[in-house]
mmCIF file of C-alpha atoms in Angstrom:
data_model
loop_
_atom_site.group_PDB
_atom_site.id
_atom_site.type_symbol
_atom_site.label_atom_id
_atom_site.label_comp_id
_atom_site.label_asym_id
_atom_site.label_seq_id
_atom_site.Cartn_x
_atom_site.Cartn_y
_atom_site.Cartn_z
ATOM 1 C CA GLN A 23 46.818 -52.224 -96.127
ATOM 2 C CA ARG A 24 45.751 -54.489 -98.659
ATOM 3 C CA PRO A 25 43.478 -53.277 -101.518
ATOM 4 C CA GLU A 26 40.628 -55.488 -100.366
ATOM 5 C CA ASP A 27 40.753 -54.033 -96.834
ATOM 6 C CA ARG A 28 40.709 -50.376 -98.168
ATOM 7 C CA ASP A 29 37.766 -51.272 -100.497
ATOM 8 C CA ALA A 30 35.968 -52.776 -97.658
ATOM 9 C CA ALA A 31 36.666 -49.681 -95.469
ATOM 10 C CA MET A 32 35.593 -47.458 -98.236
ATOM 11 C CA VAL A 33 32.354 -49.320 -98.517
ATOM 12 C CA LEU A 34 31.759 -49.269 -94.805
ATOM 13 C CA GLN A 35 32.565 -45.534 -94.737
ATOM 14 C CA CYS A 36 30.131 -44.804 -97.696
ATOM 15 C CA ALA A 37 27.341 -46.890 -96.014
ATOM 16 C CA THR A 38 27.877 -45.093 -92.757
ATOM 17 C CA ARG A 39 27.823 -41.664 -94.488
ATOM 18 C CA SER A 40 24.742 -42.629 -96.530
ATOM 19 C CA ARG A 41 22.922 -43.748 -93.310
ATOM 20 C CA ALA A 42 23.874 -40.564 -91.478
ATOM 21 C CA ALA A 43 22.732 -38.403 -94.507
ATOM 22 C CA ARG A 44 19.377 -40.288 -94.437
ATOM 23 C CA VAL A 45 19.123 -39.613 -90.798
ATOM 24 C CA GLU A 46 20.015 -36.026 -91.271
ATOM 25 C CA VAL A 47 17.465 -35.637 -94.108
ATOM 26 C CA GLY A 48 14.859 -37.129 -91.910
ATOM 27 C CA ARG A 49 15.612 -34.674 -89.240
ATOM 28 C CA VAL A 50 15.398 -31.692 -91.703
ATOM 29 C CA ARG A 51 12.044 -33.128 -93.044
ATOM 30 C CA THR A 52 10.682 -33.371 -89.585
ATOM 31 C CA ARG A 53 11.857 -30.028 -88.498
ATOM 32 C CA ALA A 54 10.234 -28.582 -91.823
ATOM 33 C CA ALA A 55 7.024 -30.243 -90.957
ATOM 34 C CA GLN A 56 7.209 -28.915 -87.548
ATOM 35 C CA VAL A 57 7.881 -25.373 -88.795
ATOM 36 C CA GLU A 58 5.040 -25.796 -91.325
ATOM 37 C CA LEU A 59 2.724 -26.927 -88.520
ATOM 38 C CA GLU A 60 3.754 -23.923 -86.357
ATOM 39 C CA ASN A 61 3.191 -21.656 -89.378
ATOM 40 C CA VAL A 62 -0.280 -23.161 -89.937
ATOM 41 C CA SER A 63 -1.048 -22.703 -86.347
ATOM 42 C CA ALA A 64 -0.037 -19.118 -86.186
ATOM 43 C CA LEU A 65 -2.000 -18.391 -89.316
ATOM 44 C CA ARG A 66 -4.982 -19.872 -87.657
ATOM 45 C CA ILE A 67 -4.559 -17.851 -84.458
ATOM 46 C CA GLN A 68 -3.963 -14.686 -86.558
ATOM 47 C CA SER A 69 -7.054 -15.264 -88.691
ATOM 48 C CA LYS A 70 -9.045 -16.053 -85.546
ATOM 49 C CA THR A 71 -7.825 -12.731 -84.059
ATOM 50 C CA ARG A 72 -8.614 -10.825 -87.138
ATOM 51 C CA GLN A 73 -12.113 -12.475 -87.386
ATOM 52 C CA ARG A 74 -12.704 -11.426 -83.611
ATOM 53 C CA ARG A 75 -11.517 -7.824 -84.340
ATOM 54 C CA ALA A 76 -13.655 -7.538 -87.481
ATOM 55 C CA GLN A 77 -16.651 -8.997 -85.676
ATOM 56 C CA ALA A 78 -16.093 -6.523 -82.854
ATOM 57 C CA GLU A 79 -15.847 -3.617 -85.453
ATOM 58 C CA VAL A 80 -18.925 -4.815 -87.200
ATOM 59 C CA GLY A 81 -20.800 -4.903 -83.889
ATOM 60 C CA ALA A 82 -19.654 -1.418 -83.065
ATOM 61 C CA ARG A 83 -20.764 -0.093 -86.365
ATOM 62 C CA ARG A 84 -24.107 -1.820 -86.006
ATOM 63 C CA GLN A 85 -24.623 -0.423 -82.455
ATOM 64 C CA LYS A 86 -23.743 3.218 -83.755
ATOM 65 C CA LYS A 87 -26.311 2.695 -86.569
ATOM 66 C CA GLN A 88 -28.971 1.682 -84.103
ATOM 67 C CA GLU A 89 -28.114 4.614 -81.785
ATOM 68 C CA ALA A 90 -28.307 7.025 -84.689
ATOM 69 C CA ALA A 91 -31.600 5.521 -85.790
ATOM 70 C CA ALA A 92 -33.014 5.677 -82.297
ATOM 71 C CA VAL A 93 -31.817 9.355 -81.993
ATOM 72 C CA THR A 94 -33.551 10.172 -85.418
ATOM 73 C CA LEU A 95 -36.697 8.293 -84.214
ATOM 74 C CA GLN A 96 -36.924 10.241 -80.968
ATOM 75 C CA SER A 97 -36.335 13.518 -82.789
ATOM 76 C CA SER A 98 -39.141 12.782 -85.210
ATOM 77 C CA ILE A 99 -41.412 11.554 -82.318
ATOM 78 C CA ARG A 100 -40.698 14.768 -80.393
ATOM 79 C CA THR A 101 -41.331 16.924 -83.510
ATOM 80 C CA ARG A 102 -44.702 15.182 -84.205
ATOM 81 C CA GLN A 103 -45.636 15.517 -80.490
ATOM 82 C CA SER A 104 -44.714 19.215 -80.441
ATOM 83 C CA LYS A 105 -46.738 19.843 -83.732
ATOM 84 C CA ALA A 106 -49.638 18.070 -82.053
ATOM 85 C CA VAL A 107 -49.494 20.149 -79.012
ATOM 86 C CA ALA A 108 -49.245 23.332 -81.069
ATOM 87 C CA ASN A 109 -52.197 22.334 -83.048
ATOM 88 C CA GLU A 110 -54.065 21.554 -79.939
ATOM 89 C CA LYS A 111 -53.331 25.045 -78.680
ATOM 90 C CA ARG A 112 -54.169 26.561 -81.929
ATOM 91 C CA GLN A 113 -57.530 24.768 -81.928
ATOM 92 C CA GLU A 114 -58.164 25.876 -78.239
ATOM 93 C CA ARG A 115 -57.515 29.448 -79.243
ATOM 94 C CA ARG A 116 -59.877 29.291 -82.108
ATOM 95 C CA GLU A 117 -62.589 27.701 -79.954
ATOM 96 C CA GLN A 118 -61.979 30.493 -77.256
ATOM 97 C CA ASN A 119 -62.113 33.215 -79.877
ATOM 98 C CA GLU A 120 -65.297 31.863 -81.316
ATOM 99 C CA ALA A 121 -66.871 31.498 -77.912
ATOM 100 C CA ALA A 122 -65.699 35.144 -77.089
ATOM 101 C CA LEU A 123 -67.320 36.214 -80.349
ATOM 102 C CA ARG A 124 -70.513 34.406 -79.698
ATOM 103 C CA LEU A 125 -70.652 35.858 -76.176
ATOM 104 C CA GLN A 126 -69.997 39.350 -77.700
ATOM 105 C CA THR A 127 -72.840 38.978 -80.393
ATOM 106 C CA SER A 128 -75.085 37.464 -78.034
ATOM 107 C CA THR A 129 -74.668 40.496 -75.570
ATOM 108 C CA ARG A 130 -75.101 42.917 -78.330
ATOM 109 C CA LYS A 131 -78.362 41.426 -79.514
ATOM 110 C CA ARG A 132 -79.743 42.003 -76.075
#
């Protein structure tokens, strides 16, 4: 082979390798971009899942608080009602005792 032919062949090989390298770099970059998009999508899905779980937990805690508050309120209402009933009974007994005393004193005076 002549030196010019060898030089031309080397130039062609170099150009071909360079083009193949550029194509391969493009493929690698495209794959990296796809992986990045997949990672971003996975992170979004994870964050949405975490957000849903957190919201569910907050809702459950809120419900427990409301239930505890309702129990406390019911207990205090029952306590007030039972105190009111006890006071009414006490008042009735006083009135009955007073009426009995009046009756006794009125029968003694006769």
